[in-house]
Coordinates of C-alpha atoms and ligand atoms in Angstrom, one line a residue:
M100 CA 0.0 0.0 0.0
A101 CA 3.1 2.2 0.1
F102 CA 2.5 2.8 -3.6
V103 CA -0.9 4.2 -3.1
S104 CA 0.3 6.7 -0.6
T105 CA 3.2 7.7 -2.9
T106 CA 0.8 8.2 -5.8
S107 CA -1.6 10.2 -3.6
V108 CA 1.3 12.5 -2.7
L109 CA 2.0 12.9 -6.4
F110 CA -1.6 13.6 -7.0
I111 CA -1.6 16.5 -4.6
L112 CA 1.6 17.9 -5.9
F113 CA 0.3 17.6 -9.5
I114 CA -2.8 19.6 -8.8
S115 CA -0.9 22.4 -7.0
I116 CA 1.8 22.6 -9.6
S117 CA -0.4 22.4 -12.6
G118 CA -3.2 24.5 -11.4
K119 CA -6.1 24.7 -13.9
S120 CA -4.1 24.0 -17.0
I121 CA -4.3 20.2 -16.8
P122 CA -7.7 18.6 -16.3
N123 CA -8.3 16.4 -13.3
S124 CA -9.3 13.6 -15.6
Y125 CA -5.8 13.5 -17.0
I126 CA -4.3 13.3 -13.6
E127 CA -6.7 10.6 -12.5
N128 CA -5.9 8.6 -15.6
R129 CA -2.2 8.9 -15.0
I130 CA -2.6 7.6 -11.4
N131 CA -4.8 4.7 -12.6
L132 CA -2.4 3.7 -15.3
I133 CA 0.5 3.6 -12.9
E134 CA -1.4 1.8 -10.3
R135 CA -2.6 -0.8 -12.7
E136 CA 1.0 -1.6 -13.6
V137 CA 2.1 -1.6 -10.0
D138 CA -0.7 -4.1 -9.2
M139 CA 0.5 -6.4 -11.9
Q140 CA 4.1 -6.7 -10.7
L141 CA 5.3 -9.8 -9.1
G142 CA 4.8 -9.6 -5.4
S143 CA 2.0 -7.0 -5.5
E144 CA -0.6 -9.5 -4.2
L145 CA 1.3 -9.9 -0.9
V146 CA 0.0 -8.0 2.1
L147 CA 2.7 -7.1 4.6
N148 CA 2.1 -7.2 8.3
D149 CA 3.1 -4.3 10.6
D150 CA 6.6 -5.5 11.3
E151 CA 7.2 -6.3 7.6
K152 CA 6.0 -2.8 6.6
L153 CA 8.6 -1.3 9.0
A154 CA 11.3 -3.6 7.6
N155 CA 10.3 -2.6 4.1
E156 CA 10.8 1.1 5.0
I157 CA 14.3 0.3 6.1
L158 CA 15.0 -1.8 3.0
M159 CA 13.6 0.8 0.7
H160 CA 15.4 3.6 2.4
W161 CA 18.7 2.0 1.4
K162 CA 17.5 0.9 -2.0
Q163 CA 16.3 4.4 -3.0
K164 CA 19.6 5.9 -1.7
E165 CA 21.8 3.5 -3.7
I166 CA 19.7 3.9 -6.9
E167 CA 19.4 7.7 -6.6
E168 CA 23.2 8.1 -6.2
S169 CA 23.7 6.0 -9.3
F170 CA 21.0 7.9 -11.2
R171 CA 22.8 11.1 -10.6
N172 CA 26.3 9.6 -11.2
P173 CA 25.8 6.9 -13.8
Q174 CA 29.6 6.7 -14.3
Y175 CA 29.6 4.9 -10.9
F176 CA 26.7 2.7 -11.6
N177 CA 27.9 -0.9 -11.0
F178 CA 25.2 -3.0 -12.7
S179 CA 26.0 -1.6 -16.2
K180 CA 29.6 -2.9 -15.7
H181 CA 30.8 -6.4 -15.9
Y182 CA 29.9 -8.5 -12.8
F183 CA 33.6 -9.2 -12.2
D184 CA 34.3 -5.5 -11.8
Y185 CA 31.9 -4.9 -9.0
K186 CA 31.5 -8.3 -7.4
N187 CA 33.9 -7.6 -4.6
D188 CA 32.1 -4.3 -3.7
I189 CA 28.8 -6.0 -3.3
P190 CA 29.3 -6.8 0.5
K191 CA 29.5 -3.0 1.2
S192 CA 25.9 -2.5 0.2
K193 CA 23.3 -2.2 3.0
V194 CA 20.7 -3.7 0.7
Y195 CA 22.9 -6.7 0.0
Q196 CA 23.6 -7.1 3.7
I197 CA 19.8 -7.3 4.3
I198 CA 19.3 -9.7 1.4
R199 CA 22.2 -11.9 2.6
G200 CA 20.3 -12.5 5.8
M201 CA 17.0 -13.2 4.1
P202 CA 15.7 -16.8 3.9
K203 CA 15.4 -17.6 0.2
G204 CA 13.5 -20.9 0.1
A205 CA 14.7 -23.1 -2.7
V206 CA 17.3 -23.1 -5.4
L207 CA 15.7 -24.8 -8.4
H208 CA 18.4 -24.3 -11.2
V209 CA 21.9 -25.3 -10.3
H210 CA 24.4 -27.7 -11.8
S211 CA 25.8 -29.8 -8.9
S212 CA 29.4 -30.0 -10.0
L213 CA 29.6 -26.2 -10.4
M214 CA 28.0 -25.3 -7.0
L215 CA 31.1 -25.2 -4.9
S216 CA 33.4 -22.2 -4.6
A217 CA 37.0 -22.3 -6.0
D218 CA 38.4 -22.0 -2.5
R219 CA 36.6 -25.1 -1.3
L220 CA 37.6 -27.0 -4.4
L221 CA 41.2 -26.0 -3.8
N222 CA 40.9 -27.5 -0.4
L223 CA 39.9 -30.8 -2.0
T224 CA 43.2 -30.9 -3.9
Y225 CA 44.9 -31.4 -0.5
E226 CA 43.5 -34.9 -0.4
N227 CA 46.1 -37.7 -0.5
N228 CA 46.9 -39.7 -3.6
L229 CA 46.0 -37.0 -6.1
Y230 CA 48.0 -37.1 -9.3
M231 CA 48.0 -34.4 -11.9
C232 CA 49.2 -33.9 -15.5
K233 CA 48.6 -31.7 -18.5
N234 CA 47.2 -32.7 -21.8
E235 CA 48.4 -31.4 -25.2
I236 CA 46.5 -28.2 -25.0
G237 CA 47.5 -27.4 -21.4
D238 CA 44.4 -28.6 -19.7
L239 CA 44.7 -30.2 -16.3
Q240 CA 43.9 -33.9 -15.8
F241 CA 43.4 -35.3 -12.3
R242 CA 43.4 -38.9 -11.0
F243 CA 43.4 -40.3 -7.5
S244 CA 45.5 -43.5 -7.4
E245 CA 47.6 -45.7 -5.2
D246 CA 50.4 -45.7 -7.8
I247 CA 51.2 -43.7 -10.8
P248 CA 48.0 -43.8 -12.9
K249 CA 48.1 -46.0 -16.0
W250 CA 46.0 -43.6 -17.9
P251 CA 47.6 -42.0 -21.0
C252 CA 48.7 -38.4 -20.5
H253 CA 50.7 -35.9 -22.5
T254 CA 53.1 -34.8 -19.7
S255 CA 53.9 -37.3 -16.9
W256 CA 51.6 -37.9 -13.9
V257 CA 53.0 -36.3 -10.8
L258 CA 51.7 -36.3 -7.2
L259 CA 50.1 -32.9 -6.7
S260 CA 51.5 -32.8 -3.1
D261 CA 55.0 -33.1 -4.6
L262 CA 54.4 -30.3 -7.1
R263 CA 53.1 -28.1 -4.3
S264 CA 56.1 -28.7 -2.0
L265 CA 58.6 -27.9 -4.8
G266 CA 58.1 -24.1 -4.6
D267 CA 55.9 -21.4 -3.3
A268 CA 52.7 -23.3 -2.2
T269 CA 50.6 -20.1 -2.1
K270 CA 51.5 -19.2 -5.6
F271 CA 50.9 -22.8 -6.7
D272 CA 47.4 -22.7 -5.1
E273 CA 46.6 -19.4 -6.8
S274 CA 47.4 -20.8 -10.2
L275 CA 45.5 -24.0 -9.5
K276 CA 42.5 -22.0 -8.5
N277 CA 42.4 -20.3 -11.9
Y278 CA 41.5 -23.7 -13.4
F279 CA 38.4 -23.8 -11.2
T280 CA 36.9 -20.4 -11.9
L281 CA 36.3 -17.8 -14.6
F282 CA 36.8 -15.0 -12.0
S283 CA 40.3 -13.6 -11.8
G284 CA 39.7 -10.4 -9.9
S285 CA 38.4 -8.3 -12.8
S286 CA 36.6 -8.6 -16.1
R287 CA 39.8 -8.6 -18.1
G288 CA 39.7 -11.4 -20.6
C289 CA 36.0 -12.0 -20.0
D290 CA 34.1 -9.0 -21.3
K291 CA 33.7 -8.3 -24.9
I292 CA 34.6 -11.8 -26.0
D293 CA 32.0 -13.7 -28.1
I294 CA 29.6 -16.1 -26.5
N295 CA 31.2 -19.3 -28.0
T296 CA 34.7 -18.4 -26.6
I297 CA 33.4 -17.8 -23.1
W298 CA 31.4 -21.0 -23.2
R299 CA 34.6 -22.9 -24.3
K300 CA 36.4 -21.5 -21.2
F301 CA 33.4 -22.5 -19.1
E302 CA 33.3 -26.0 -20.4
K303 CA 37.0 -26.4 -19.8
I304 CA 36.5 -25.5 -16.1
S305 CA 33.6 -27.8 -15.9
N306 CA 35.8 -30.7 -17.2
V307 CA 38.6 -30.1 -14.8
I308 CA 36.2 -29.9 -11.8
S309 CA 34.5 -33.1 -12.9
Q310 CA 37.8 -35.0 -12.9
L311 CA 38.5 -33.9 -9.3
I312 CA 35.1 -34.8 -7.9
I313 CA 34.4 -38.2 -9.4
Y314 CA 36.7 -39.9 -6.9
R315 CA 34.1 -41.4 -4.5
P316 CA 35.5 -40.1 -1.2
V317 CA 36.0 -36.7 -2.7
T318 CA 32.5 -36.7 -4.2
E319 CA 31.1 -37.2 -0.7
K320 CA 33.1 -34.3 0.7
F321 CA 32.5 -32.1 -2.3
F322 CA 28.7 -32.5 -2.1
Y323 CA 28.5 -32.0 1.6
E324 CA 30.6 -28.8 1.4
A325 CA 28.4 -27.6 -1.5
L326 CA 25.2 -28.1 0.5
N327 CA 26.9 -26.3 3.4
E328 CA 27.7 -23.2 1.3
F329 CA 24.1 -23.1 0.1
Y330 CA 22.7 -23.6 3.6
N331 CA 24.9 -20.8 4.9
D332 CA 23.4 -18.5 2.2
N333 CA 20.0 -19.1 3.8
I334 CA 18.7 -21.7 1.4
Q335 CA 16.4 -24.4 2.7
Y336 CA 16.0 -26.8 -0.2
I337 CA 17.7 -27.5 -3.6
E338 CA 16.9 -29.2 -6.8
I339 CA 20.3 -30.1 -8.4
R340 CA 20.9 -30.9 -12.0
S341 CA 23.6 -33.5 -12.6
G342 CA 24.9 -35.9 -15.2
L343 CA 25.3 -39.5 -14.0
K344 CA 29.0 -40.1 -13.7
S345 CA 30.9 -43.3 -12.9
L346 CA 32.6 -42.7 -9.6
Y347 CA 35.8 -44.7 -8.8
E348 CA 37.8 -45.9 -5.8
L349 CA 41.5 -45.7 -5.0
N350 CA 42.0 -49.3 -6.0
G351 CA 40.6 -48.6 -9.4
T352 CA 37.1 -50.0 -8.8
V353 CA 34.6 -48.2 -11.0
H354 CA 31.0 -47.9 -9.8
D355 CA 28.0 -48.2 -12.0
K356 CA 26.1 -45.0 -12.9
L357 CA 23.3 -45.6 -10.3
Y358 CA 25.9 -45.4 -7.5
M359 CA 26.2 -41.6 -7.9
P360 CA 22.5 -40.7 -7.3
R361 CA 22.5 -43.0 -4.3
L362 CA 25.6 -41.3 -2.9
Y363 CA 24.1 -37.8 -3.5
R364 CA 20.9 -38.9 -1.8
D365 CA 22.8 -40.4 1.2
V366 CA 25.0 -37.3 1.6
A367 CA 21.8 -35.1 1.4
E368 CA 20.2 -37.2 4.1
R369 CA 23.3 -36.9 6.3
F370 CA 23.3 -33.2 5.8
K371 CA 19.6 -33.0 6.8
R372 CA 20.3 -34.9 9.9
D373 CA 23.1 -32.5 10.8
H374 CA 20.9 -29.5 9.9
P375 CA 17.2 -30.1 10.8
D376 CA 16.2 -26.8 9.3
F377 CA 17.3 -28.0 5.9
V378 CA 14.5 -29.7 4.0
G379 CA 16.4 -31.7 1.4
V380 CA 17.6 -32.2 -2.2
K381 CA 16.1 -33.7 -5.3
L382 CA 17.8 -34.6 -8.6
I383 CA 17.2 -33.6 -12.2
V384 CA 19.2 -36.1 -14.3
T385 CA 21.0 -34.4 -17.2
R386 CA 22.8 -35.3 -20.4
H387 CA 24.9 -33.1 -22.7
R388 CA 22.9 -31.9 -25.7
L389 CA 25.7 -32.7 -28.1
K390 CA 25.3 -36.5 -27.5
T391 CA 23.8 -38.9 -30.0
D392 CA 20.2 -40.3 -29.8
E393 CA 21.7 -43.5 -28.5
E394 CA 23.6 -41.9 -25.7
I395 CA 20.6 -39.7 -24.7
R396 CA 18.3 -42.7 -24.7
K397 CA 20.7 -44.5 -22.3
T398 CA 20.6 -41.7 -19.9
I399 CA 16.8 -41.5 -20.1
N400 CA 16.6 -45.1 -19.3
L401 CA 19.0 -44.6 -16.4
A402 CA 16.8 -41.8 -15.2
R403 CA 13.8 -44.2 -15.3
Q404 CA 15.8 -46.6 -13.1
V405 CA 16.7 -43.9 -10.7
K406 CA 13.0 -43.1 -10.5
Q407 CA 12.1 -46.7 -9.9
E408 CA 14.7 -47.1 -7.1
M409 CA 14.5 -43.6 -5.6
P410 CA 11.1 -42.1 -6.5
S411 CA 11.2 -39.4 -3.9
F412 CA 14.7 -38.3 -4.9
L413 CA 14.3 -38.0 -8.7
A414 CA 12.7 -34.8 -10.0
G415 CA 13.1 -35.4 -13.7
F416 CA 15.3 -34.9 -16.8
D417 CA 17.0 -32.1 -18.7
L418 CA 19.6 -31.5 -21.4
V419 CA 22.6 -29.3 -20.8
G420 CA 25.5 -27.5 -22.6
Q421 CA 25.5 -24.4 -24.8
E422 CA 22.2 -24.3 -26.6
D423 CA 23.5 -22.5 -29.6
L424 CA 26.0 -25.2 -30.5
G425 CA 24.0 -28.2 -29.2
R426 CA 21.2 -30.2 -30.7
S427 CA 17.8 -28.6 -30.5
L428 CA 14.9 -30.2 -28.6
S429 CA 13.0 -30.7 -31.9
D430 CA 16.0 -32.6 -33.2
I431 CA 15.6 -35.1 -30.4
L432 CA 11.8 -35.0 -30.4
P433 CA 10.9 -38.6 -30.9
L434 CA 13.0 -39.7 -27.9
L435 CA 11.7 -36.9 -25.7
N436 CA 8.1 -37.4 -26.7
E437 CA 8.3 -41.1 -26.0
A438 CA 9.6 -40.6 -22.4
K439 CA 7.4 -37.7 -21.5
N440 CA 4.9 -39.7 -19.5
D441 CA 7.7 -41.4 -17.4
L442 CA 9.8 -38.4 -16.6
K443 CA 9.1 -34.8 -15.8
Y444 CA 11.0 -32.3 -17.8
Y445 CA 12.9 -29.2 -16.7
F446 CA 14.4 -28.1 -20.0
H447 CA 16.8 -25.3 -20.5
G448 CA 15.2 -23.1 -23.2
G449 CA 16.0 -19.9 -25.1
E450 CA 19.4 -19.2 -23.4
T451 CA 20.3 -17.1 -26.4
N452 CA 20.2 -13.8 -28.2
W453 CA 19.6 -15.4 -31.6
Y454 CA 16.0 -14.6 -32.3
G455 CA 14.2 -17.1 -34.6
T456 CA 16.9 -19.7 -34.6
S457 CA 16.5 -23.3 -33.6
T458 CA 18.0 -22.5 -30.1
D459 CA 15.3 -19.8 -29.7
E460 CA 12.6 -22.2 -30.8
N461 CA 13.6 -24.7 -28.1
L462 CA 11.1 -22.6 -26.1
F463 CA 8.2 -23.9 -28.2
D464 CA 9.2 -27.5 -27.7
A465 CA 9.8 -27.0 -24.0
V466 CA 6.2 -25.8 -23.6
L467 CA 4.8 -28.5 -25.9
L468 CA 6.7 -31.3 -24.2
G469 CA 5.1 -30.2 -20.9
S470 CA 8.3 -28.9 -19.3
K471 CA 7.3 -28.1 -15.6
R472 CA 9.7 -25.2 -15.6
I473 CA 12.0 -23.6 -18.2
G474 CA 15.7 -22.9 -17.5
H475 CA 16.7 -19.3 -18.4
A476 CA 13.8 -18.6 -20.8
Y477 CA 16.0 -15.6 -21.8
G478 CA 14.5 -15.4 -25.3
L479 CA 10.9 -15.8 -24.1
I480 CA 10.4 -12.0 -24.2
K481 CA 10.3 -12.1 -28.0
H482 CA 7.4 -14.7 -28.1
P483 CA 4.1 -13.2 -27.2
S484 CA 2.2 -16.5 -27.6
L485 CA 4.6 -18.3 -25.3
L486 CA 4.5 -15.5 -22.7
M487 CA 0.7 -16.2 -22.6
A488 CA 1.2 -20.0 -22.5
V489 CA 3.7 -19.7 -19.6
K490 CA 1.2 -17.7 -17.6
Q491 CA -1.8 -19.9 -18.5
Y492 CA 0.0 -23.2 -17.7
D493 CA 1.8 -21.8 -14.8
I494 CA 5.3 -22.9 -16.1
A495 CA 7.9 -21.3 -13.9
L496 CA 10.9 -19.5 -15.4
E497 CA 14.2 -20.3 -13.8
V498 CA 16.0 -17.0 -14.3
N499 CA 19.8 -16.8 -13.6
V500 CA 20.8 -13.1 -14.0
V501 CA 24.5 -13.4 -13.0
S502 CA 25.0 -16.4 -15.3
N503 CA 23.5 -14.6 -18.2
A504 CA 25.8 -11.6 -17.6
V505 CA 28.9 -13.7 -17.2
L506 CA 28.2 -16.0 -20.2
G507 CA 27.7 -12.9 -22.3
L508 CA 24.0 -12.6 -23.0
V509 CA 23.5 -9.2 -21.4
H510 CA 26.1 -6.5 -20.6
D511 CA 23.9 -4.1 -18.6
V512 CA 21.5 -6.0 -16.4
R513 CA 18.9 -3.2 -16.7
N514 CA 18.3 -4.6 -20.1
H515 CA 17.6 -8.2 -18.9
P516 CA 14.2 -9.5 -20.0
L517 CA 13.5 -10.5 -16.4
A518 CA 12.5 -6.8 -15.8
T519 CA 9.5 -7.5 -18.1
Y520 CA 8.7 -10.9 -16.6
L521 CA 8.6 -9.3 -13.2
A522 CA 6.4 -6.4 -14.5
L523 CA 4.0 -8.9 -16.0
G524 CA 3.9 -11.0 -12.8
L525 CA 5.0 -14.1 -14.6
P526 CA 5.9 -17.2 -12.5
V527 CA 9.6 -16.4 -12.0
V528 CA 12.1 -18.1 -9.7
L529 CA 15.6 -16.8 -9.3
S530 CA 18.5 -19.1 -9.3
S531 CA 22.3 -19.1 -9.9
D532 CA 23.2 -21.9 -12.4
D533 CA 26.9 -22.3 -11.7
P534 CA 27.8 -19.9 -8.9
G535 CA 31.1 -21.7 -8.1
V536 CA 32.5 -20.9 -11.6
W537 CA 32.1 -17.2 -11.2
G538 CA 32.6 -16.9 -7.5
A539 CA 29.1 -15.8 -6.8
D540 CA 27.2 -16.3 -3.6
P541 CA 25.0 -19.4 -3.9
L542 CA 22.0 -17.1 -4.4
S543 CA 22.4 -13.7 -2.6
H544 CA 24.2 -12.0 -5.5
D545 CA 21.5 -13.0 -7.9
F546 CA 18.8 -11.7 -5.6
Y547 CA 20.7 -8.5 -4.9
I548 CA 21.5 -7.7 -8.5
T549 CA 17.9 -8.5 -9.6
F550 CA 16.4 -6.3 -6.9
M551 CA 18.7 -3.3 -7.5
G552 CA 19.6 -3.6 -11.2
V553 CA 16.7 -5.4 -12.9
A554 CA 13.5 -4.8 -11.0
S555 CA 11.7 -1.5 -10.8
K556 CA 12.9 1.1 -8.4
R557 CA 9.4 0.8 -6.8
A558 CA 9.7 -3.0 -6.3
D559 CA 10.1 -3.7 -2.6
L560 CA 10.2 -6.4 0.1
R561 CA 7.1 -8.0 -1.4
L562 CA 9.0 -8.9 -4.6
L563 CA 11.8 -10.5 -2.5
K564 CA 9.3 -12.5 -0.5
Q565 CA 7.3 -13.5 -3.5
L566 CA 10.4 -14.8 -5.3
A567 CA 11.3 -16.9 -2.2
I568 CA 7.7 -18.2 -2.0
N569 CA 7.7 -19.0 -5.8
S570 CA 10.8 -21.1 -5.3
I571 CA 8.8 -23.2 -2.9
K572 CA 5.6 -23.2 -4.9
Y573 CA 7.3 -24.3 -8.1
S574 CA 9.5 -26.9 -6.5
T575 CA 8.6 -30.5 -7.2
L576 CA 8.2 -31.4 -3.5
D577 CA 5.1 -33.4 -2.6
I578 CA 2.4 -31.7 -0.5
K579 CA 3.8 -32.9 2.8
N580 CA 7.3 -31.8 2.2
K581 CA 6.2 -28.5 0.6
E582 CA 4.2 -27.8 3.8
A583 CA 7.4 -28.5 5.8
L584 CA 9.4 -26.2 3.6
Y585 CA 6.8 -23.4 3.9
S586 CA 6.8 -23.8 7.7
V587 CA 10.7 -23.7 8.0
F588 CA 10.7 -20.7 5.6
H589 CA 8.0 -18.7 7.5
T590 CA 9.7 -19.3 10.8
K591 CA 13.0 -18.0 9.4
W592 CA 11.3 -15.1 7.7
D593 CA 9.9 -13.8 11.0
V594 CA 13.3 -14.0 12.6
F595 CA 14.8 -12.2 9.5
I596 CA 12.2 -9.4 9.8
K597 CA 13.0 -8.9 13.5
Q598 CA 16.7 -8.6 12.5
V599 CA 16.0 -6.0 9.9
L600 CA 14.1 -4.0 12.5
T601 CA 17.2 -3.8 14.6
L602 CA 19.0 -1.9 11.8
S603 CA 18.6 1.8 12.0
T604 CA 18.0 3.8 8.8
N605 CA 20.3 6.5 10.1
L606 CA 23.4 4.3 10.1
Ligands
LIG888 C1 29.7 0.4 -6.8 O1 31.1 0.1 -6.5 C2 31.7 1.1 -5.7 C3 33.2 0.7 -5.6 O2 33.8 0.6 -6.9 C4 31.1 1.2 -4.4 O3 31.8 2.1 -3.6 C5 29.6 1.6 -4.6 O4 29.0 1.6 -3.4 C6 28.9 0.6 -5.5 N1 27.7 1.1 -5.9 C7 26.5 0.4 -5.8 C8 25.3 1.1 -6.3 O5 26.5 -0.7 -5.4
LIG889 C1 39.7 -28.1 4.2 O1 38.5 -27.8 4.8 C2 38.2 -28.5 6.0 C3 36.8 -28.2 6.4 O2 36.5 -26.9 6.3 C4 39.2 -28.1 7.0 O3 38.9 -28.8 8.2 C5 40.6 -28.5 6.5 O4 41.5 -28.0 7.4 C6 40.8 -27.8 5.2 N1 42.1 -28.3 4.7 C7 43.0 -27.5 4.1 C8 44.2 -28.2 3.7 O5 42.8 -26.3 4.0
LIG890 C1 38.3 -51.2 -3.6 O1 38.0 -50.2 -2.6 C2 36.7 -50.2 -2.2 C3 36.5 -49.0 -1.3 O2 37.5 -48.9 -0.4 C4 36.3 -51.5 -1.6 O3 34.9 -51.4 -1.2 C5 36.5 -52.6 -2.6 O4 36.2 -53.8 -1.9 C6 37.9 -52.6 -3.1 N1 38.0 -53.6 -4.2 C7 39.0 -54.4 -4.3 C8 38.9 -55.3 -5.5 O5 40.0 -54.4 -3.6
LIG891 ZN1 21.8 -24.2 -16.4

């Protein structure tokens, strides 16, 4: 209702400024038009209680201050710069500090092997028996082994601990970390390069990390640590996307591909026991979209097996990898159509700027194949009929703003189509895709940048709360667990509001 009072003030000002020269009907129409839009925005249906209203005033005080400063001095406006150039300044923001402490419900779009920060990954390279070598093009290869690995390698296999003790361990670790992240302190080398080049860098990092974390004891530590980082960012539930990899043991034993989902499920159960206010994890099985029909069919069949064995753990199926270069959904249609009654789909769709291409048209197939949610949906803005379909069928859009910025789709987040999705009140959830790769918070950076750089200056606490509620609403939890998640969330929300009230606006 804060909006109503703001517009009423405007109304009075208008009359006194304009005197008789502007008819009252014009002024009334103007107010009605603005109010109609405000009422349409995501979050506008929420009614705040008294404490929340006070917290909202504090939040909006800081939001308006930060935005007005930038509006007057656009040369200092951070969100039109590359994420890497302002990332380290984010913690200074009062709005960020508030958002950081906010319970955010669920993360519904994240690739499990890219969840963990480079610092934590580096920590895993201190595990014993880790060998390293470089291939022809200088990429790292990792292998845990009792003896020198038998695997072919361009350079020779050397124990990583030996390499580290040869010289300056800190320098060694810094250079190793560069293989785990795109972030190197600034945007140098990452801005202004074309989308295929940045994706190549991204996929390289993804390969290096995969090699480190498919050693079974490390997989366990890795996943537990990843859940911990998300939990500490005030996240209560996660739906991870993951390929099914064959994990191995030190003695060379290789597990079958169902071993990995079992291990993920067990680690998630252990994490839940250790943290009773964490509600859990579900799995969306993925396959790379460059694979052949036969390879994709195998993974679909494995996903069916996971569903049979662990029905409450499996959420569904998706295809991953750069959409522009990979196969389109329509290319794989017979397979996907056949399995659509067995598996729920959560397709990536329209993660592209190429309007009218097969990548862009993945959005049509995602809707027609009954995808429960759509990953990114960046190109959806250009498809009026799909915008209506998404609203009508209540298909959630999993929007990942920082990912889109880092992977080169948008250079000034004020131009992100999410602004329109929020204005239209579409079923949006915010997520972070691969936060480990760009050194983002598990979710707080995406929330902060959306709130300050994408959403309207008028958007307030109700938007933030609605986004968190949406993440629960559009999760694939059954009714009982959804209720449990809502209950944990609301308890944490009340504590959060009390915390905000202890902040003074005069700090
Ligand atoms: C932008 O970054 C600068 C530091 O470069 C920081 O002082 C400032 O507060 C930031 N502005 C916003 C709006 O976040
Ligand atoms: C790695 O992380 C664990 C858990 O945080 C910590 O106990 C351990 O000391 C770390 N190891 C190294 C080598 O930093
Ligand atoms: C290999 O190691 C795993 C895990 O330690 C163990 O369960 C398995 O029995 C071992 N296999 C052989 C052939 O030694
Ligand atoms: Zn993704």
